[in-house]
PDB file of C-alpha atoms in Angstrom:
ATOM      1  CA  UNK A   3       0.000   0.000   0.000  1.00  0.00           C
ATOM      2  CA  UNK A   4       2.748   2.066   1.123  1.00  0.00           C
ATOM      3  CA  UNK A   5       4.282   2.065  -2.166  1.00  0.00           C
ATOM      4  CA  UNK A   6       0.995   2.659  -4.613  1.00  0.00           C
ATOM      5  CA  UNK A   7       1.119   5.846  -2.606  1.00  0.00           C
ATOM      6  CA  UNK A   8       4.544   6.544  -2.950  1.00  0.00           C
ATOM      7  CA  UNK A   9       4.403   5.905  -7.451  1.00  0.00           C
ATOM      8  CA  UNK A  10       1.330   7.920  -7.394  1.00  0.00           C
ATOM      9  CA  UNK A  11       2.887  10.772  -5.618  1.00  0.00           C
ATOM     10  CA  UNK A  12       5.875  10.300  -8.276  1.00  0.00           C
ATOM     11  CA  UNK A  13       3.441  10.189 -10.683  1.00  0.00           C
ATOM     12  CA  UNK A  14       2.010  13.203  -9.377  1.00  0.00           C
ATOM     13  CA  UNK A  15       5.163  15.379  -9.111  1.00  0.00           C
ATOM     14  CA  UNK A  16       6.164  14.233 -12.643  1.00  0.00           C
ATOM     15  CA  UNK A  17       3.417  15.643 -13.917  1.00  0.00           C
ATOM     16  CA  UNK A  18       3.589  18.761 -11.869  1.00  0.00           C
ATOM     17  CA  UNK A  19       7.558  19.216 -13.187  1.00  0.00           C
ATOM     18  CA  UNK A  20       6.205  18.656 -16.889  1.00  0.00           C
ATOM     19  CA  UNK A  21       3.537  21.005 -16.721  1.00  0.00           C
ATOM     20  CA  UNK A  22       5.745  23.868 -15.267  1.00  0.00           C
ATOM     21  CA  UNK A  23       8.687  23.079 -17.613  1.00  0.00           C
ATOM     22  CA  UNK A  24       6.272  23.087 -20.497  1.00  0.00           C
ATOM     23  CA  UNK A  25       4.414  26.584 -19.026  1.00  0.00           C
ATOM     24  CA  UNK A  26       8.161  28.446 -19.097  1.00  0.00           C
ATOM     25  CA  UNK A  27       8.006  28.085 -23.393  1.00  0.00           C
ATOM     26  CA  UNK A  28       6.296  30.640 -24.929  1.00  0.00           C
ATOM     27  CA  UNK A  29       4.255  28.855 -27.157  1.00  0.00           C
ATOM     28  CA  UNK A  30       2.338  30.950 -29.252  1.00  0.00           C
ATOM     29  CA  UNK A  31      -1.041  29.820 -29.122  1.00  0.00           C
ATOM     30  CA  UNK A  32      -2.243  27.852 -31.967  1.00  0.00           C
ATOM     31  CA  UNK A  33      -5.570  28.893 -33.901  1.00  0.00           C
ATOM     32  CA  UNK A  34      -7.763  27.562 -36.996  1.00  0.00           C
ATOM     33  CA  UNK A  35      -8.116  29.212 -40.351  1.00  0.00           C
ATOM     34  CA  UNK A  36     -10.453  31.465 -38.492  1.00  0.00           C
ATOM     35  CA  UNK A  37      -8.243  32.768 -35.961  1.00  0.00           C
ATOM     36  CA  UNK A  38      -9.953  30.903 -33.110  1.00  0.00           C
ATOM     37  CA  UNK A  39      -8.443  28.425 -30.245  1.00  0.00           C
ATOM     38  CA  UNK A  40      -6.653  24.837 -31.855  1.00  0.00           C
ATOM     39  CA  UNK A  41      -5.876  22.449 -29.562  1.00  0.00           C
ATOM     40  CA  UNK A  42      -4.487  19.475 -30.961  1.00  0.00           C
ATOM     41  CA  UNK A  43      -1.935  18.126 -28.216  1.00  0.00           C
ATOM     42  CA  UNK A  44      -0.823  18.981 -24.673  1.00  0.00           C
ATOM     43  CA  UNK A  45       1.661  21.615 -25.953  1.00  0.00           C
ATOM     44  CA  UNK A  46      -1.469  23.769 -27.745  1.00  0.00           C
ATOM     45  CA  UNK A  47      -2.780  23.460 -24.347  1.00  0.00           C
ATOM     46  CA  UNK A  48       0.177  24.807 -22.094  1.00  0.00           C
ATOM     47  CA  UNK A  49       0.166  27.832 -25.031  1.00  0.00           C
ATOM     48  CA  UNK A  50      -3.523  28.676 -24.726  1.00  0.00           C
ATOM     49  CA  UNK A  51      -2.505  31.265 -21.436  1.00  0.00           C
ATOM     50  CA  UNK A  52       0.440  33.826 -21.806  1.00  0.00           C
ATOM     51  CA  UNK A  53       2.788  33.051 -19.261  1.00  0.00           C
ATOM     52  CA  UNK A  54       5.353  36.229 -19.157  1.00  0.00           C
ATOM     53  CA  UNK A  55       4.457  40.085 -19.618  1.00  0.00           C
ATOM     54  CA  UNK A  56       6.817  39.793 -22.924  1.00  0.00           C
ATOM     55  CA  UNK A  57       4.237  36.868 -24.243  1.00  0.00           C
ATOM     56  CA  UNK A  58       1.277  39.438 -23.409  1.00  0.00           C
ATOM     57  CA  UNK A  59       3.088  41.861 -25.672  1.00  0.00           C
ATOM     58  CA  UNK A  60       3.877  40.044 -27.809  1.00  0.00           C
ATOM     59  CA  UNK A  61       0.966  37.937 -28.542  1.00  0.00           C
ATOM     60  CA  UNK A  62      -1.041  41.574 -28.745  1.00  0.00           C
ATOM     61  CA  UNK A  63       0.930  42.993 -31.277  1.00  0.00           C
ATOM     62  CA  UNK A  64       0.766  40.172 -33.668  1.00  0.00           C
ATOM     63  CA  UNK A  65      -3.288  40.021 -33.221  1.00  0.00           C
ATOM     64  CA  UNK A  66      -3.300  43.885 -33.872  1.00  0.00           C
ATOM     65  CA  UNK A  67      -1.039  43.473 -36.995  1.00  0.00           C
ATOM     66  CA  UNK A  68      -3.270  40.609 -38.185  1.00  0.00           C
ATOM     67  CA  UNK A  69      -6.985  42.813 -37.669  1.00  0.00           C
ATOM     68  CA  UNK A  70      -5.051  45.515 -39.541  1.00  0.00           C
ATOM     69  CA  UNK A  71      -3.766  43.496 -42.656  1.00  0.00           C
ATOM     70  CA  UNK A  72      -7.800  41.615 -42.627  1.00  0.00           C
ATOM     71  CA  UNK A  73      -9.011  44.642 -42.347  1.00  0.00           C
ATOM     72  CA  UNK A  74      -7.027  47.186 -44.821  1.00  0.00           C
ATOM     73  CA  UNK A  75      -7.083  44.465 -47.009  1.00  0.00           C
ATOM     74  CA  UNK A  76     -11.174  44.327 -47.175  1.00  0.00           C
ATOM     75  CA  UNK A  77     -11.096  47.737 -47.548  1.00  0.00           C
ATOM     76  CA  UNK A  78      -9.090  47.585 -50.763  1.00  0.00           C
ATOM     77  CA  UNK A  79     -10.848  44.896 -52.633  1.00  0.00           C
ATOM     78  CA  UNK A  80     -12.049  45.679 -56.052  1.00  0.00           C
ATOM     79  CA  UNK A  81     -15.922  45.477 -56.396  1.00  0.00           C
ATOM     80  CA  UNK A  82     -15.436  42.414 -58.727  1.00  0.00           C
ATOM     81  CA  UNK A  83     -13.465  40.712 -56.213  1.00  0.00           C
ATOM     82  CA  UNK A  84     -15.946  40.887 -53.120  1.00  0.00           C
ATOM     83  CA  UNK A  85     -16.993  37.235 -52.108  1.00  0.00           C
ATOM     84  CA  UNK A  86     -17.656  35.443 -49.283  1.00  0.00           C
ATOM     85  CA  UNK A  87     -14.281  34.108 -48.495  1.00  0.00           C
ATOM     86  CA  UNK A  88     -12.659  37.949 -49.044  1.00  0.00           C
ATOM     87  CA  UNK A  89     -15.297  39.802 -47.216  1.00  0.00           C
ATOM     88  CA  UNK A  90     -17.140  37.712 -44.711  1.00  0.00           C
ATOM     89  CA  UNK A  91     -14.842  34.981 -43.619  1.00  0.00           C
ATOM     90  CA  UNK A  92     -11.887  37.783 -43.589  1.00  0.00           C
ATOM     91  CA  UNK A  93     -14.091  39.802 -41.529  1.00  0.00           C
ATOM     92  CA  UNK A  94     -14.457  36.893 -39.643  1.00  0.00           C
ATOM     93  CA  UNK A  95     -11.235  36.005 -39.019  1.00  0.00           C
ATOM     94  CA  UNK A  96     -10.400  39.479 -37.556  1.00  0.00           C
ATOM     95  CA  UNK A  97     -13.153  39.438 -34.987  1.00  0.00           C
ATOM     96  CA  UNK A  98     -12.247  36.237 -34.136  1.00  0.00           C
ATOM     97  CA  UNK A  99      -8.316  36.773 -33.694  1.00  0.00           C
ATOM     98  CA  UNK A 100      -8.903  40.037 -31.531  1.00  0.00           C
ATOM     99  CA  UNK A 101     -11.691  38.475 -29.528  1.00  0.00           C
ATOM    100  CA  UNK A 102     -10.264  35.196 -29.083  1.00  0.00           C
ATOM    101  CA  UNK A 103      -7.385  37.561 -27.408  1.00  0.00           C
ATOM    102  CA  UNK A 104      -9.494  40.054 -25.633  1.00  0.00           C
ATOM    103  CA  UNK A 105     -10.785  36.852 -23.267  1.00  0.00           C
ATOM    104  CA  UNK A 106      -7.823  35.312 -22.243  1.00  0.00           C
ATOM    105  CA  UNK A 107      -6.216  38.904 -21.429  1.00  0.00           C
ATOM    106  CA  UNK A 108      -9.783  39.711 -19.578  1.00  0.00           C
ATOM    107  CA  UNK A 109      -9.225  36.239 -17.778  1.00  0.00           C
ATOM    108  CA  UNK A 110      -5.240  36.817 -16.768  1.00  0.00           C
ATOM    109  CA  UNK A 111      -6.214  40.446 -15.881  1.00  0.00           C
ATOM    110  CA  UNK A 112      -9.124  39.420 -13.372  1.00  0.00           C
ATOM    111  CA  UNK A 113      -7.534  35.882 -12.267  1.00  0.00           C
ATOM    112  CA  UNK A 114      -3.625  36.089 -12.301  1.00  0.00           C
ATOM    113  CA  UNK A 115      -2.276  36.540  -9.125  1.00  0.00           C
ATOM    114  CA  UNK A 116       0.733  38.129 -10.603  1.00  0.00           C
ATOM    115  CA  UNK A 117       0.036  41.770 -10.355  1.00  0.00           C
ATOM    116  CA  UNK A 118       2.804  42.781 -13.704  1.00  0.00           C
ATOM    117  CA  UNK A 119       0.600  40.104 -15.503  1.00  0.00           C
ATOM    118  CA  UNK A 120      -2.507  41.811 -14.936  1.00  0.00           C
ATOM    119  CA  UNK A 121      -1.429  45.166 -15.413  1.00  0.00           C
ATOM    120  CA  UNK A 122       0.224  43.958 -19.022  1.00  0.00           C
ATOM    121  CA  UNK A 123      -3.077  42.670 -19.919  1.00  0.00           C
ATOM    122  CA  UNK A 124      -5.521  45.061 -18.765  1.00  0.00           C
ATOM    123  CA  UNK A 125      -3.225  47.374 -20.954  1.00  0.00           C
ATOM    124  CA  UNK A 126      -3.543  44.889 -23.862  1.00  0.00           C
ATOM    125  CA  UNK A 127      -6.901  44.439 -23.476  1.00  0.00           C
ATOM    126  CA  UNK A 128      -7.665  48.138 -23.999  1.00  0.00           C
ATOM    127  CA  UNK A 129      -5.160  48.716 -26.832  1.00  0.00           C
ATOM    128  CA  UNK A 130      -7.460  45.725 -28.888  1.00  0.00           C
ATOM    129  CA  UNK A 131     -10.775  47.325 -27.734  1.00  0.00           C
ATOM    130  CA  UNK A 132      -9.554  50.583 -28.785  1.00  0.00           C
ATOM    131  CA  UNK A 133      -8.723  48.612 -32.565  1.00  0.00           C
ATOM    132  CA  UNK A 134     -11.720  46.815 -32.963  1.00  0.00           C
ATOM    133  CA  UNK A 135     -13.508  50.644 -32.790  1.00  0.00           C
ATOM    134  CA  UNK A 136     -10.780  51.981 -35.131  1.00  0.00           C
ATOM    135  CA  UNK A 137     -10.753  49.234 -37.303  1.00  0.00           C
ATOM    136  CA  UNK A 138     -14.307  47.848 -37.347  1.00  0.00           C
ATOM    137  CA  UNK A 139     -17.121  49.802 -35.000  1.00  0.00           C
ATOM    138  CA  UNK A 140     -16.059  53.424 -37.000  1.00  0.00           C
ATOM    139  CA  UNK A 141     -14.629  52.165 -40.253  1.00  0.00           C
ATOM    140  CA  UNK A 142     -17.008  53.399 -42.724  1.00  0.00           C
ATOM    141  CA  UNK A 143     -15.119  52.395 -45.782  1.00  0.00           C
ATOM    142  CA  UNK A 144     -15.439  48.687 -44.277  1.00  0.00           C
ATOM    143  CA  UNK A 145     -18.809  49.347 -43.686  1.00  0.00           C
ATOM    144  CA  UNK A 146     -19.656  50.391 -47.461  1.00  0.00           C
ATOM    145  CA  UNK A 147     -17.806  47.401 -48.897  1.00  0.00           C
ATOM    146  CA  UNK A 148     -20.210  44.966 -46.479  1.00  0.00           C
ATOM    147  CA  UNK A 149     -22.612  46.932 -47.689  1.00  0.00           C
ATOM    148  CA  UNK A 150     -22.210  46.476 -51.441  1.00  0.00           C
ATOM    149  CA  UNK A 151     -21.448  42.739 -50.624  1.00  0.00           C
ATOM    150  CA  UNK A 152     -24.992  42.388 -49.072  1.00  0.00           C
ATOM    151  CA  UNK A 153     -26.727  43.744 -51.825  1.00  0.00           C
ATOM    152  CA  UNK A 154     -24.799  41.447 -54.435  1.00  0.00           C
ATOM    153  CA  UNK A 155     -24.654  38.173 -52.283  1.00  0.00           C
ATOM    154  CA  UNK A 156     -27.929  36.282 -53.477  1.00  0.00           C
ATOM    155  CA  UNK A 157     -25.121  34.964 -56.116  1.00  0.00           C
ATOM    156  CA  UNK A 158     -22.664  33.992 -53.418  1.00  0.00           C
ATOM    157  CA  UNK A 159     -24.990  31.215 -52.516  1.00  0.00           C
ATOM    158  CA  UNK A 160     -24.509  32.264 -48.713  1.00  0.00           C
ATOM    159  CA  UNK A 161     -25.715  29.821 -46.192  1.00  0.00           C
ATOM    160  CA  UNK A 162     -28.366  30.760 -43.488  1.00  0.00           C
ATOM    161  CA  UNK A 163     -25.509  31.007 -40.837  1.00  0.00           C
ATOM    162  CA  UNK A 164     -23.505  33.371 -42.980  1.00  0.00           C
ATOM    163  CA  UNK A 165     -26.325  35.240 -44.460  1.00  0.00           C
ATOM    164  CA  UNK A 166     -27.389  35.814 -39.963  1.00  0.00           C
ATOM    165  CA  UNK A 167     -23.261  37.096 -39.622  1.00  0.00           C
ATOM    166  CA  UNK A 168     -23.488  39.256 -42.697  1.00  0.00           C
ATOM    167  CA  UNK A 169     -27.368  40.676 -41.232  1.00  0.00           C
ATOM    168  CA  UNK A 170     -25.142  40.961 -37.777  1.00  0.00           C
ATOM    169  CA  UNK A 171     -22.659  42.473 -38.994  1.00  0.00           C
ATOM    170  CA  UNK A 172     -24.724  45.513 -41.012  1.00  0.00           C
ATOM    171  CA  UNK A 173     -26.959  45.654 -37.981  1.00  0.00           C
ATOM    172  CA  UNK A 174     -24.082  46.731 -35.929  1.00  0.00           C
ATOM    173  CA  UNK A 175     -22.766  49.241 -37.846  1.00  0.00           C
ATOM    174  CA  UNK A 176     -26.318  50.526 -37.990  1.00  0.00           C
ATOM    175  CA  UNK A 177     -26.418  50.648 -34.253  1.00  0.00           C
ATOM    176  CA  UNK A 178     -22.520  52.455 -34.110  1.00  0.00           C
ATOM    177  CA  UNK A 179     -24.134  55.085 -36.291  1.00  0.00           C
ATOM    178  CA  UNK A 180     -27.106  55.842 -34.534  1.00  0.00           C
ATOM    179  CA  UNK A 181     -25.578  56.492 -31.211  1.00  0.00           C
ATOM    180  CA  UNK A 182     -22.836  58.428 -33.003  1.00  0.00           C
ATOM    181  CA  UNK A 183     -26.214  60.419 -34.330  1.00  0.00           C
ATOM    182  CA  UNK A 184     -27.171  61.160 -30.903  1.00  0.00           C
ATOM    183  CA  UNK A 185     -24.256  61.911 -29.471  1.00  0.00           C
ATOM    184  CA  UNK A 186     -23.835  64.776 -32.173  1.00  0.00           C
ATOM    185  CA  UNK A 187     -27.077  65.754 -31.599  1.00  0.00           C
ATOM    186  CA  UNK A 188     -26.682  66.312 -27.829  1.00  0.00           C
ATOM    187  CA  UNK A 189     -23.796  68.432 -28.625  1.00  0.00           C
ATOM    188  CA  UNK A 190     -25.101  70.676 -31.157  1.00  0.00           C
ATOM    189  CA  UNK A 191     -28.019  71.064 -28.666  1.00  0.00           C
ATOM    190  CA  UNK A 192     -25.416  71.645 -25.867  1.00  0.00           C
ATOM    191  CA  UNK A 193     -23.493  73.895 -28.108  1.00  0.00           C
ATOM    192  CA  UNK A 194     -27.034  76.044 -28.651  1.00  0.00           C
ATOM    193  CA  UNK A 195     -27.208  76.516 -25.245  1.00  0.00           C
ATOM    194  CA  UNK A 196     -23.846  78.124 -24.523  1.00  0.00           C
ATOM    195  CA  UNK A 197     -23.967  80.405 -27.259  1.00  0.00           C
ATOM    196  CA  UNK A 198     -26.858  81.753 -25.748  1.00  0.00           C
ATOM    197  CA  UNK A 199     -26.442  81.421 -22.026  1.00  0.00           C
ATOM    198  CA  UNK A 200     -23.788  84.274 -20.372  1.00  0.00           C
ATOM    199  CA  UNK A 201     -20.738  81.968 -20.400  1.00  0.00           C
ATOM    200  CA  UNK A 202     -20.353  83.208 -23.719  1.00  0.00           C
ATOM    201  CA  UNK A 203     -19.222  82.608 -27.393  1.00  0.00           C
ATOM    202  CA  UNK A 204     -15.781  81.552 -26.194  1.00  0.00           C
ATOM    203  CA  UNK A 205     -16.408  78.196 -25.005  1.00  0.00           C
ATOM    204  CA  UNK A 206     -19.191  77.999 -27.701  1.00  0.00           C
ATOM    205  CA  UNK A 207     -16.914  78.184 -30.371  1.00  0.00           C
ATOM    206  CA  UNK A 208     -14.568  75.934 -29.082  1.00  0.00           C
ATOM    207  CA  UNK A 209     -17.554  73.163 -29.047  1.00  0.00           C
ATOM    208  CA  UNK A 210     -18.246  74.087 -32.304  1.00  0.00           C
ATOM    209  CA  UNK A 211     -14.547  73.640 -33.335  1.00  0.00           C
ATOM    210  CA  UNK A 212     -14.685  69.694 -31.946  1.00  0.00           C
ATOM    211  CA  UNK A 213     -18.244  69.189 -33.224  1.00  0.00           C
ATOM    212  CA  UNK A 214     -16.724  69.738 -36.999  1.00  0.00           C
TER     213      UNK A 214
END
């Protein structure tokens, strides 16, 4: 008896010393076509989590260099060349990549106990929210290409789970503009108000200056 408990607290350590070994590599984390989580072996799994502050970095730069070459590159596409694999799955892919991102940082910066960890990806995570509005939420020239695509897709021969994305996807953009809408509305209506109130035309005009 003695010794089962002895080999099974070998067993036990072994595996402890692998998985600590294996969680010093910085593994980049393996993903699909899409951009989202492959795990294939024990390594993909070790990868999934960064493990340094240099790995958080790191791993955030190459996801914001990837949404920018999806993105630019959707952007540029000829009207002849718009298709489902060039507009929606690339649009895809860049959602995917930055969001697939955006909740393992939100999970190491609410979970780690390591306090450099959490700051590095609570910085991260903002730096990809702040993209995904740059490069998606406000980019009307994206928008108009999805656009176009919509009204030309019947030919695609889009399936009812990528016609619902492509619906999705304009319905958002909708919703981005609308509260953009208001917002300029409640500053114009703001900026009313000053001019007339006795706080005078000074700080008016300077609304007026950010409102154009």
């Amino acid at each position: 008896m003695k010794k089962l408990v002895l080999i099974s607290i070998c067993v036990f350590l072994s595996f402890g010393v692998l998985f600590i070994l294996k969680g010093e590599k910085n593994h980049m984390m393996p993903r699909d076509a899409q951009g989202y989580v492959c795990v294939k072996t024990l390594d993909d799994v070790y990868s999934i989590y960064p493990k340094t502050v240099d790995e958080i970095k790191k791993r955030s730069q190459e996801v914001q260099a990837e949404v920018r070459k999806l993105i630019d590159g959707i952007v540029a596409l000829p009207v002849e060349k718009y298709s489902k694999e060039t507009v929606l799955y690339a649009l895809d892919r860049a959602l995917s990549y930055c969001g697939v991102e955006l909740g393992i940082l939100e999970l190491v910066h609410s979970a780690y106990d390591d306090m450099a960890l959490r700051a590095a990806a609570e910085e991260q995570e903002l730096i990809l929210k702040s993209l995904i509005l740059d490069k998606v939420t406000n980019n009307k020239p994206l928008y108009d290409v999805c656009k176009a695509y919509a009204l030309s897709s019947s030919k695609d021969g889009l399936s009812s789970a990528e016609r619902l994305f492509l619906d999705e996807v304009l319905a958002d953009f909708k919703k981005s503009a609308l509260l953009l809408q208001a917002l300029l509305k409640n500053f114009k209506t703001t900026y009313q108000r000053l001019k007339m109130s006795c706080i005078g035309s000074v700080w008016a005009s300077a609304l007026l200056v950010i409102l154009k």
